Amino acid sequence: SYTGGYAARDQRVSARVTPLAGGSHLLVGRSGGAMRGYFGGFDGKGHTISGMSFTETDGSTAGMFAVISGETVVKNLNLINCETKENTDANYAGMIAGELKANSTITNCTVSGNVSGTYAGGIVAKISYTGSITNCEFSGTVNGQRAGGILASGDTTATIENCTNHGTIVGTGYAGGIAASCNGVLIDCINDGNVSAIQASTLYAGGIAGSSGYVEGCHNRGSVYAGPVESGNATSITARAGGIAGGGG
């Protein structure tokens, strides 16, 4: 087992990557078997990957790493002018990972580009079974049913600390500058981007989180909107918007 170890690379590589058929693809690698995910650890040493584009079409997870698991740490990585997207329902798209779980961490990473999917996060789409994102920044655009500058969806074990969003976030349901919905902990985060929740009967938009658990020391400097795209079509819409959170977990 390589759980907890690190991979580090100094080489410059240019390649076109075409995934095989099947779900949960990623660009770096994964272990086989029933518990699929990346377990190796990754230290980018402050290097930059630019122009990465990845599309998942089989209804699972998309990102540089599909699933990060097993107490893995991914750190010191820059992704610039990249794109990650999902094309089908019930999907998770994050620029670094589709899902972060099992006491794993992403730290000291900077991301810019465009992310789209049902659950779309600038850094990670989903945190489950304990995961943390610290000292990370996102710039660009995020679009999804649940859209967050750092994270789309997190359970009560999720922690996001000292992260910043500069991007534009648009959710057709939940939208948050840091997290679309997170029932865990949000600490010392900053949102500078504009946040909008549109085109659904129930909408939650927050400068930090559309729907949140515990929030401490966070600041919002962007605009927040929840409502119809155009005036006059607000029939049966319940819209909640807040400078910090649209609603509680």
PDB file of C-alpha atoms in Angstrom:
ATOM      1  CA  SER A   1       0.000   0.000   0.000  1.00  0.00           C
ATOM      2  CA  TYR A   2       1.183   3.522  -0.839  1.00  0.00           C
ATOM      3  CA  THR A   3      -1.318   5.243   1.406  1.00  0.00           C
ATOM      4  CA  GLY A   4       0.169   8.407   2.877  1.00  0.00           C
ATOM      5  CA  GLY A   5       3.167   8.510   0.531  1.00  0.00           C
ATOM      6  CA  TYR A   6       3.910  11.232  -2.012  1.00  0.00           C
ATOM      7  CA  ALA A   7       4.498  11.482  -5.716  1.00  0.00           C
ATOM      8  CA  ALA A   8       6.465  14.518  -6.894  1.00  0.00           C
ATOM      9  CA  ARG A   9       7.491  15.415 -10.430  1.00  0.00           C
ATOM     10  CA  ASP A  10       9.687  18.096 -11.969  1.00  0.00           C
ATOM     11  CA  GLN A  11       9.277  17.136 -15.625  1.00  0.00           C
ATOM     12  CA  ARG A  12       7.392  19.198 -18.194  1.00  0.00           C
ATOM     13  CA  VAL A  13       4.870  16.964 -19.975  1.00  0.00           C
ATOM     14  CA  SER A  14       2.503  17.642 -22.876  1.00  0.00           C
ATOM     15  CA  ALA A  15      -0.113  15.016 -23.714  1.00  0.00           C
ATOM     16  CA  ARG A  16      -3.609  14.402 -25.014  1.00  0.00           C
ATOM     17  CA  VAL A  17      -5.545  12.117 -22.653  1.00  0.00           C
ATOM     18  CA  THR A  18      -8.507  10.040 -23.880  1.00  0.00           C
ATOM     19  CA  PRO A  19     -10.244   8.078 -21.056  1.00  0.00           C
ATOM     20  CA  LEU A  20     -11.367   4.477 -21.523  1.00  0.00           C
ATOM     21  CA  ALA A  21     -15.056   3.696 -21.215  1.00  0.00           C
ATOM     22  CA  GLY A  22     -16.466   3.727 -17.689  1.00  0.00           C
ATOM     23  CA  GLY A  23     -16.979   6.132 -14.820  1.00  0.00           C
ATOM     24  CA  SER A  24     -14.742   7.828 -12.267  1.00  0.00           C
ATOM     25  CA  HIS A  25     -11.828   8.647 -14.547  1.00  0.00           C
ATOM     26  CA  LEU A  26      -8.997  10.913 -13.516  1.00  0.00           C
ATOM     27  CA  LEU A  27      -5.827  12.167 -15.114  1.00  0.00           C
ATOM     28  CA  VAL A  28      -3.279  11.015 -12.531  1.00  0.00           C
ATOM     29  CA  GLY A  29      -4.068   7.438 -11.522  1.00  0.00           C
ATOM     30  CA  ARG A  30      -6.148   5.316  -9.180  1.00  0.00           C
ATOM     31  CA  SER A  31      -6.008   2.041  -7.320  1.00  0.00           C
ATOM     32  CA  GLY A  32      -8.189  -0.809  -8.512  1.00  0.00           C
ATOM     33  CA  GLY A  33     -10.667  -2.922  -6.593  1.00  0.00           C
ATOM     34  CA  ALA A  34     -13.869  -2.050  -4.794  1.00  0.00           C
ATOM     35  CA  MET A  35     -12.452   1.071  -3.092  1.00  0.00           C
ATOM     36  CA  ARG A  36     -11.365   3.107  -6.073  1.00  0.00           C
ATOM     37  CA  GLY A  37      -9.502   6.318  -5.494  1.00  0.00           C
ATOM     38  CA  TYR A  38      -6.117   7.980  -5.467  1.00  0.00           C
ATOM     39  CA  PHE A  39      -4.160   6.942  -2.382  1.00  0.00           C
ATOM     40  CA  GLY A  40      -0.581   7.929  -3.217  1.00  0.00           C
ATOM     41  CA  GLY A  41      -0.249  11.530  -2.036  1.00  0.00           C
ATOM     42  CA  PHE A  42       0.897  14.277  -4.413  1.00  0.00           C
ATOM     43  CA  ASP A  43       3.283  17.193  -3.889  1.00  0.00           C
ATOM     44  CA  GLY A  44       3.246  19.602  -6.831  1.00  0.00           C
ATOM     45  CA  LYS A  45       6.206  21.532  -5.377  1.00  0.00           C
ATOM     46  CA  GLY A  46       4.559  24.770  -6.509  1.00  0.00           C
ATOM     47  CA  HIS A  47       4.656  23.798 -10.194  1.00  0.00           C
ATOM     48  CA  THR A  48       1.869  24.653 -12.643  1.00  0.00           C
ATOM     49  CA  ILE A  49      -0.332  22.606 -14.956  1.00  0.00           C
ATOM     50  CA  SER A  50      -1.995  24.816 -17.576  1.00  0.00           C
ATOM     51  CA  GLY A  51      -4.649  24.232 -20.217  1.00  0.00           C
ATOM     52  CA  MET A  52      -5.971  20.948 -18.821  1.00  0.00           C
ATOM     53  CA  SER A  53      -9.422  20.023 -20.138  1.00  0.00           C
ATOM     54  CA  PHE A  54     -11.406  17.023 -18.959  1.00  0.00           C
ATOM     55  CA  THR A  55     -14.975  15.895 -19.672  1.00  0.00           C
ATOM     56  CA  GLU A  56     -16.674  12.949 -17.950  1.00  0.00           C
ATOM     57  CA  THR A  57     -19.580  11.477 -19.913  1.00  0.00           C
ATOM     58  CA  ASP A  58     -20.448   8.336 -17.931  1.00  0.00           C
ATOM     59  CA  GLY A  59     -22.177   9.863 -14.943  1.00  0.00           C
ATOM     60  CA  SER A  60     -19.617   9.714 -12.158  1.00  0.00           C
ATOM     61  CA  THR A  61     -16.779  12.025 -11.059  1.00  0.00           C
ATOM     62  CA  ALA A  62     -14.430  14.296 -13.002  1.00  0.00           C
ATOM     63  CA  GLY A  63     -11.255  16.144 -12.085  1.00  0.00           C
ATOM     64  CA  MET A  64      -7.503  15.819 -12.148  1.00  0.00           C
ATOM     65  CA  PHE A  65      -8.078  13.173  -9.469  1.00  0.00           C
ATOM     66  CA  ALA A  66     -11.535  11.585  -9.580  1.00  0.00           C
ATOM     67  CA  VAL A  67     -11.594  10.374  -5.955  1.00  0.00           C
ATOM     68  CA  ILE A  68      -8.952  11.209  -3.326  1.00  0.00           C
ATOM     69  CA  SER A  69      -9.132   8.799  -0.396  1.00  0.00           C
ATOM     70  CA  GLY A  70      -7.190   6.937   2.287  1.00  0.00           C
ATOM     71  CA  GLU A  71      -5.626   9.793   4.326  1.00  0.00           C
ATOM     72  CA  THR A  72      -4.044  11.191   1.154  1.00  0.00           C
ATOM     73  CA  VAL A  73      -2.607  14.724   0.972  1.00  0.00           C
ATOM     74  CA  VAL A  74      -2.498  16.664  -2.303  1.00  0.00           C
ATOM     75  CA  LYS A  75      -0.546  19.911  -1.933  1.00  0.00           C
ATOM     76  CA  ASN A  76       1.430  22.746  -3.515  1.00  0.00           C
ATOM     77  CA  LEU A  77      -0.213  22.489  -6.947  1.00  0.00           C
ATOM     78  CA  ASN A  78      -1.297  25.193  -9.423  1.00  0.00           C
ATOM     79  CA  LEU A  79      -3.868  24.541 -12.169  1.00  0.00           C
ATOM     80  CA  ILE A  80      -4.168  27.510 -14.531  1.00  0.00           C
ATOM     81  CA  ASN A  81      -6.707  28.116 -17.326  1.00  0.00           C
ATOM     82  CA  CYS A  82      -8.160  24.630 -17.012  1.00  0.00           C
ATOM     83  CA  GLU A  83     -11.625  23.164 -17.554  1.00  0.00           C
ATOM     84  CA  THR A  84     -13.516  20.292 -15.939  1.00  0.00           C
ATOM     85  CA  LYS A  85     -17.094  19.355 -16.705  1.00  0.00           C
ATOM     86  CA  GLU A  86     -19.739  16.644 -16.467  1.00  0.00           C
ATOM     87  CA  ASN A  87     -22.355  15.967 -19.113  1.00  0.00           C
ATOM     88  CA  THR A  88     -24.971  13.783 -17.375  1.00  0.00           C
ATOM     89  CA  ASP A  89     -27.120  13.790 -14.248  1.00  0.00           C
ATOM     90  CA  ALA A  90     -26.008  13.038 -10.655  1.00  0.00           C
ATOM     91  CA  ASN A  91     -22.396  13.955 -11.385  1.00  0.00           C
ATOM     92  CA  TYR A  92     -19.538  15.510  -9.456  1.00  0.00           C
ATOM     93  CA  ALA A  93     -17.043  17.834 -11.123  1.00  0.00           C
ATOM     94  CA  GLY A  94     -14.136  19.517  -9.328  1.00  0.00           C
ATOM     95  CA  MET A  95     -10.964  20.886 -10.845  1.00  0.00           C
ATOM     96  CA  ILE A  96      -8.681  18.975  -8.483  1.00  0.00           C
ATOM     97  CA  ALA A  97     -11.061  16.194  -7.403  1.00  0.00           C
ATOM     98  CA  GLY A  98     -14.601  15.005  -7.914  1.00  0.00           C
ATOM     99  CA  GLU A  99     -14.669  13.594  -4.368  1.00  0.00           C
ATOM    100  CA  LEU A 100     -12.454  13.994  -1.294  1.00  0.00           C
ATOM    101  CA  LYS A 101     -12.929  11.512   1.549  1.00  0.00           C
ATOM    102  CA  ALA A 102     -11.483   9.239   4.242  1.00  0.00           C
ATOM    103  CA  ASN A 103      -9.391  11.803   6.162  1.00  0.00           C
ATOM    104  CA  SER A 104      -7.806  13.238   3.014  1.00  0.00           C
ATOM    105  CA  THR A 105      -6.642  16.825   2.510  1.00  0.00           C
ATOM    106  CA  ILE A 106      -6.029  19.305  -0.286  1.00  0.00           C
ATOM    107  CA  THR A 107      -3.811  22.208   0.763  1.00  0.00           C
ATOM    108  CA  ASN A 108      -1.856  25.121  -0.721  1.00  0.00           C
ATOM    109  CA  CYS A 109      -3.373  24.835  -4.203  1.00  0.00           C
ATOM    110  CA  THR A 110      -4.371  27.547  -6.680  1.00  0.00           C
ATOM    111  CA  VAL A 111      -6.869  26.939  -9.475  1.00  0.00           C
ATOM    112  CA  SER A 112      -8.207  29.048 -12.336  1.00  0.00           C
ATOM    113  CA  GLY A 113     -10.605  28.084 -15.123  1.00  0.00           C
ATOM    114  CA  ASN A 114     -14.122  26.790 -15.648  1.00  0.00           C
ATOM    115  CA  VAL A 115     -16.000  24.004 -13.873  1.00  0.00           C
ATOM    116  CA  SER A 116     -19.483  22.732 -14.718  1.00  0.00           C
ATOM    117  CA  GLY A 117     -21.564  19.779 -13.573  1.00  0.00           C
ATOM    118  CA  THR A 118     -24.592  18.871 -11.505  1.00  0.00           C
ATOM    119  CA  TYR A 119     -22.401  19.235  -8.395  1.00  0.00           C
ATOM    120  CA  ALA A 120     -19.589  21.609  -9.354  1.00  0.00           C
ATOM    121  CA  GLY A 121     -16.778  22.955  -7.186  1.00  0.00           C
ATOM    122  CA  GLY A 122     -13.777  25.072  -8.104  1.00  0.00           C
ATOM    123  CA  ILE A 123     -11.512  22.759  -6.077  1.00  0.00           C
ATOM    124  CA  VAL A 124     -13.666  19.725  -5.119  1.00  0.00           C
ATOM    125  CA  ALA A 125     -17.233  18.675  -5.878  1.00  0.00           C
ATOM    126  CA  LYS A 126     -17.951  16.524  -2.801  1.00  0.00           C
ATOM    127  CA  ILE A 127     -16.475  15.882   0.655  1.00  0.00           C
ATOM    128  CA  SER A 128     -17.632  12.781   2.557  1.00  0.00           C
ATOM    129  CA  TYR A 129     -16.357  10.661   5.457  1.00  0.00           C
ATOM    130  CA  THR A 130     -13.961  13.401   6.631  1.00  0.00           C
ATOM    131  CA  GLY A 131     -12.008  15.635   4.286  1.00  0.00           C
ATOM    132  CA  SER A 132     -10.449  19.106   4.432  1.00  0.00           C
ATOM    133  CA  ILE A 133      -9.469  21.868   2.018  1.00  0.00           C
ATOM    134  CA  THR A 134      -7.061  24.484   3.359  1.00  0.00           C
ATOM    135  CA  ASN A 135      -5.173  27.484   1.966  1.00  0.00           C
ATOM    136  CA  CYS A 136      -6.631  27.149  -1.533  1.00  0.00           C
ATOM    137  CA  GLU A 137      -7.802  29.759  -4.069  1.00  0.00           C
ATOM    138  CA  PHE A 138     -10.097  29.645  -7.090  1.00  0.00           C
ATOM    139  CA  SER A 139     -10.589  32.122  -9.952  1.00  0.00           C
ATOM    140  CA  GLY A 140     -12.879  31.578 -12.945  1.00  0.00           C
ATOM    141  CA  THR A 141     -16.469  30.350 -13.284  1.00  0.00           C
ATOM    142  CA  VAL A 142     -18.452  27.542 -11.675  1.00  0.00           C
ATOM    143  CA  ASN A 143     -21.862  26.437 -12.976  1.00  0.00           C
ATOM    144  CA  GLY A 144     -24.037  23.661 -11.585  1.00  0.00           C
ATOM    145  CA  GLN A 145     -27.163  22.667  -9.749  1.00  0.00           C
ATOM    146  CA  ARG A 146     -24.987  23.058  -6.665  1.00  0.00           C
ATOM    147  CA  ALA A 147     -22.107  25.403  -7.438  1.00  0.00           C
ATOM    148  CA  GLY A 148     -19.362  26.537  -5.061  1.00  0.00           C
ATOM    149  CA  GLY A 149     -16.118  28.419  -5.542  1.00  0.00           C
ATOM    150  CA  ILE A 150     -14.235  25.839  -3.461  1.00  0.00           C
ATOM    151  CA  LEU A 151     -16.735  23.018  -2.810  1.00  0.00           C
ATOM    152  CA  ALA A 152     -20.140  21.959  -4.118  1.00  0.00           C
ATOM    153  CA  SER A 153     -21.341  19.683  -1.308  1.00  0.00           C
ATOM    154  CA  GLY A 154     -19.932  18.676   2.076  1.00  0.00           C
ATOM    155  CA  ASP A 155     -21.297  16.543   4.903  1.00  0.00           C
ATOM    156  CA  THR A 156     -20.811  17.188   8.636  1.00  0.00           C
ATOM    157  CA  THR A 157     -17.217  15.885   8.469  1.00  0.00           C
ATOM    158  CA  ALA A 158     -16.094  18.526   5.927  1.00  0.00           C
ATOM    159  CA  THR A 159     -13.678  21.331   6.833  1.00  0.00           C
ATOM    160  CA  ILE A 160     -12.762  24.308   4.655  1.00  0.00           C
ATOM    161  CA  GLU A 161     -10.254  26.727   6.138  1.00  0.00           C
ATOM    162  CA  ASN A 162      -8.435  29.831   4.903  1.00  0.00           C
ATOM    163  CA  CYS A 163      -9.702  29.507   1.331  1.00  0.00           C
ATOM    164  CA  THR A 164     -10.566  32.307  -1.118  1.00  0.00           C
ATOM    165  CA  ASN A 165     -12.865  32.508  -4.122  1.00  0.00           C
ATOM    166  CA  HIS A 166     -12.419  35.199  -6.768  1.00  0.00           C
ATOM    167  CA  GLY A 167     -14.675  33.515  -9.335  1.00  0.00           C
ATOM    168  CA  THR A 168     -18.239  33.905 -10.595  1.00  0.00           C
ATOM    169  CA  ILE A 169     -20.579  31.258  -9.172  1.00  0.00           C
ATOM    170  CA  VAL A 170     -23.954  30.363 -10.714  1.00  0.00           C
ATOM    171  CA  GLY A 171     -26.131  27.603  -9.267  1.00  0.00           C
ATOM    172  CA  THR A 172     -29.555  26.394 -10.379  1.00  0.00           C
ATOM    173  CA  GLY A 173     -30.535  25.639  -6.813  1.00  0.00           C
ATOM    174  CA  TYR A 174     -27.638  26.250  -4.420  1.00  0.00           C
ATOM    175  CA  ALA A 175     -24.757  28.678  -4.911  1.00  0.00           C
ATOM    176  CA  GLY A 176     -22.000  29.777  -2.543  1.00  0.00           C
ATOM    177  CA  GLY A 177     -18.797  31.735  -2.873  1.00  0.00           C
ATOM    178  CA  ILE A 178     -16.982  29.044  -0.882  1.00  0.00           C
ATOM    179  CA  ALA A 179     -19.485  26.145  -0.743  1.00  0.00           C
ATOM    180  CA  ALA A 180     -22.858  25.555  -2.352  1.00  0.00           C
ATOM    181  CA  SER A 181     -23.892  23.481   0.667  1.00  0.00           C
ATOM    182  CA  CYS A 182     -21.715  22.365   3.543  1.00  0.00           C
ATOM    183  CA  ASN A 183     -22.924  20.956   6.852  1.00  0.00           C
ATOM    184  CA  GLY A 184     -19.384  20.938   8.231  1.00  0.00           C
ATOM    185  CA  VAL A 185     -17.031  23.758   9.222  1.00  0.00           C
ATOM    186  CA  LEU A 186     -16.061  26.898   7.276  1.00  0.00           C
ATOM    187  CA  ILE A 187     -13.289  28.945   8.924  1.00  0.00           C
ATOM    188  CA  ASP A 188     -11.463  32.149   7.889  1.00  0.00           C
ATOM    189  CA  CYS A 189     -12.583  32.063   4.250  1.00  0.00           C
ATOM    190  CA  ILE A 190     -13.053  35.016   1.879  1.00  0.00           C
ATOM    191  CA  ASN A 191     -15.305  35.442  -1.142  1.00  0.00           C
ATOM    192  CA  ASP A 192     -14.606  38.216  -3.656  1.00  0.00           C
ATOM    193  CA  GLY A 193     -16.748  36.800  -6.470  1.00  0.00           C
ATOM    194  CA  ASN A 194     -20.366  37.312  -7.487  1.00  0.00           C
ATOM    195  CA  VAL A 195     -22.808  34.557  -6.500  1.00  0.00           C
ATOM    196  CA  SER A 196     -26.188  33.801  -8.121  1.00  0.00           C
ATOM    197  CA  ALA A 197     -28.823  31.117  -7.571  1.00  0.00           C
ATOM    198  CA  ILE A 198     -31.330  31.018 -10.437  1.00  0.00           C
ATOM    199  CA  GLN A 199     -33.757  28.896 -12.464  1.00  0.00           C
ATOM    200  CA  ALA A 200     -35.233  26.664  -9.750  1.00  0.00           C
ATOM    201  CA  SER A 201     -38.312  26.721  -7.539  1.00  0.00           C
ATOM    202  CA  THR A 202     -36.200  26.769  -4.360  1.00  0.00           C
ATOM    203  CA  LEU A 203     -32.994  28.794  -4.305  1.00  0.00           C
ATOM    204  CA  TYR A 204     -30.223  29.318  -1.760  1.00  0.00           C
ATOM    205  CA  ALA A 205     -27.380  31.772  -2.333  1.00  0.00           C
ATOM    206  CA  GLY A 206     -24.710  32.917   0.106  1.00  0.00           C
ATOM    207  CA  GLY A 207     -21.500  34.878  -0.126  1.00  0.00           C
ATOM    208  CA  ILE A 208     -19.815  32.056   1.802  1.00  0.00           C
ATOM    209  CA  ALA A 209     -22.338  29.197   1.511  1.00  0.00           C
ATOM    210  CA  GLY A 210     -25.738  28.640  -0.017  1.00  0.00           C
ATOM    211  CA  SER A 211     -26.505  26.393   2.945  1.00  0.00           C
ATOM    212  CA  SER A 212     -24.072  26.077   5.844  1.00  0.00           C
ATOM    213  CA  GLY A 213     -23.252  24.369   9.105  1.00  0.00           C
ATOM    214  CA  TYR A 214     -20.706  26.162  11.320  1.00  0.00           C
ATOM    215  CA  VAL A 215     -19.133  29.390   9.996  1.00  0.00           C
ATOM    216  CA  GLU A 216     -16.387  31.360  11.751  1.00  0.00           C
ATOM    217  CA  GLY A 217     -14.259  34.336  10.720  1.00  0.00           C
ATOM    218  CA  CYS A 218     -15.453  34.383   7.100  1.00  0.00           C
ATOM    219  CA  HIS A 219     -15.895  37.513   4.958  1.00  0.00           C
ATOM    220  CA  ASN A 220     -17.880  38.212   1.795  1.00  0.00           C
ATOM    221  CA  ARG A 221     -17.080  41.079  -0.563  1.00  0.00           C
ATOM    222  CA  GLY A 222     -19.085  39.926  -3.603  1.00  0.00           C
ATOM    223  CA  SER A 223     -22.688  40.432  -4.674  1.00  0.00           C
ATOM    224  CA  VAL A 224     -25.277  37.745  -3.838  1.00  0.00           C
ATOM    225  CA  TYR A 225     -28.514  37.105  -5.750  1.00  0.00           C
ATOM    226  CA  ALA A 226     -31.263  34.490  -5.562  1.00  0.00           C
ATOM    227  CA  GLY A 227     -34.257  34.731  -7.864  1.00  0.00           C
ATOM    228  CA  PRO A 228     -35.474  34.540 -11.449  1.00  0.00           C
ATOM    229  CA  VAL A 229     -33.231  35.345 -14.389  1.00  0.00           C
ATOM    230  CA  GLU A 230     -35.742  37.919 -15.643  1.00  0.00           C
ATOM    231  CA  SER A 231     -38.288  39.993 -13.778  1.00  0.00           C
ATOM    232  CA  GLY A 232     -41.852  38.809 -14.119  1.00  0.00           C
ATOM    233  CA  ASN A 233     -41.193  35.039 -14.053  1.00  0.00           C
ATOM    234  CA  ALA A 234     -40.930  34.574 -10.287  1.00  0.00           C
ATOM    235  CA  THR A 235     -44.012  32.312 -10.006  1.00  0.00           C
ATOM    236  CA  SER A 236     -43.758  29.895  -7.035  1.00  0.00           C
ATOM    237  CA  ILE A 237     -40.103  30.660  -6.340  1.00  0.00           C
ATOM    238  CA  THR A 238     -38.736  30.465  -2.811  1.00  0.00           C
ATOM    239  CA  ALA A 239     -35.456  32.377  -2.776  1.00  0.00           C
ATOM    240  CA  ARG A 240     -33.080  32.852   0.142  1.00  0.00           C
ATOM    241  CA  ALA A 241     -29.945  34.979  -0.125  1.00  0.00           C
ATOM    242  CA  GLY A 242     -27.462  36.081   2.508  1.00  0.00           C
ATOM    243  CA  GLY A 243     -24.182  37.904   2.651  1.00  0.00           C
ATOM    244  CA  ILE A 244     -22.698  34.913   4.491  1.00  0.00           C
ATOM    245  CA  ALA A 245     -25.254  32.087   4.066  1.00  0.00           C
ATOM    246  CA  GLY A 246     -28.590  31.613   2.349  1.00  0.00           C
ATOM    247  CA  GLY A 247     -29.723  29.003   4.865  1.00  0.00           C
ATOM    248  CA  GLY A 248     -28.607  26.702   7.657  1.00  0.00           C
ATOM    249  CA  GLY A 249     -27.688  23.037   7.278  1.00  0.00           C
TER     250      GLY A 249
END
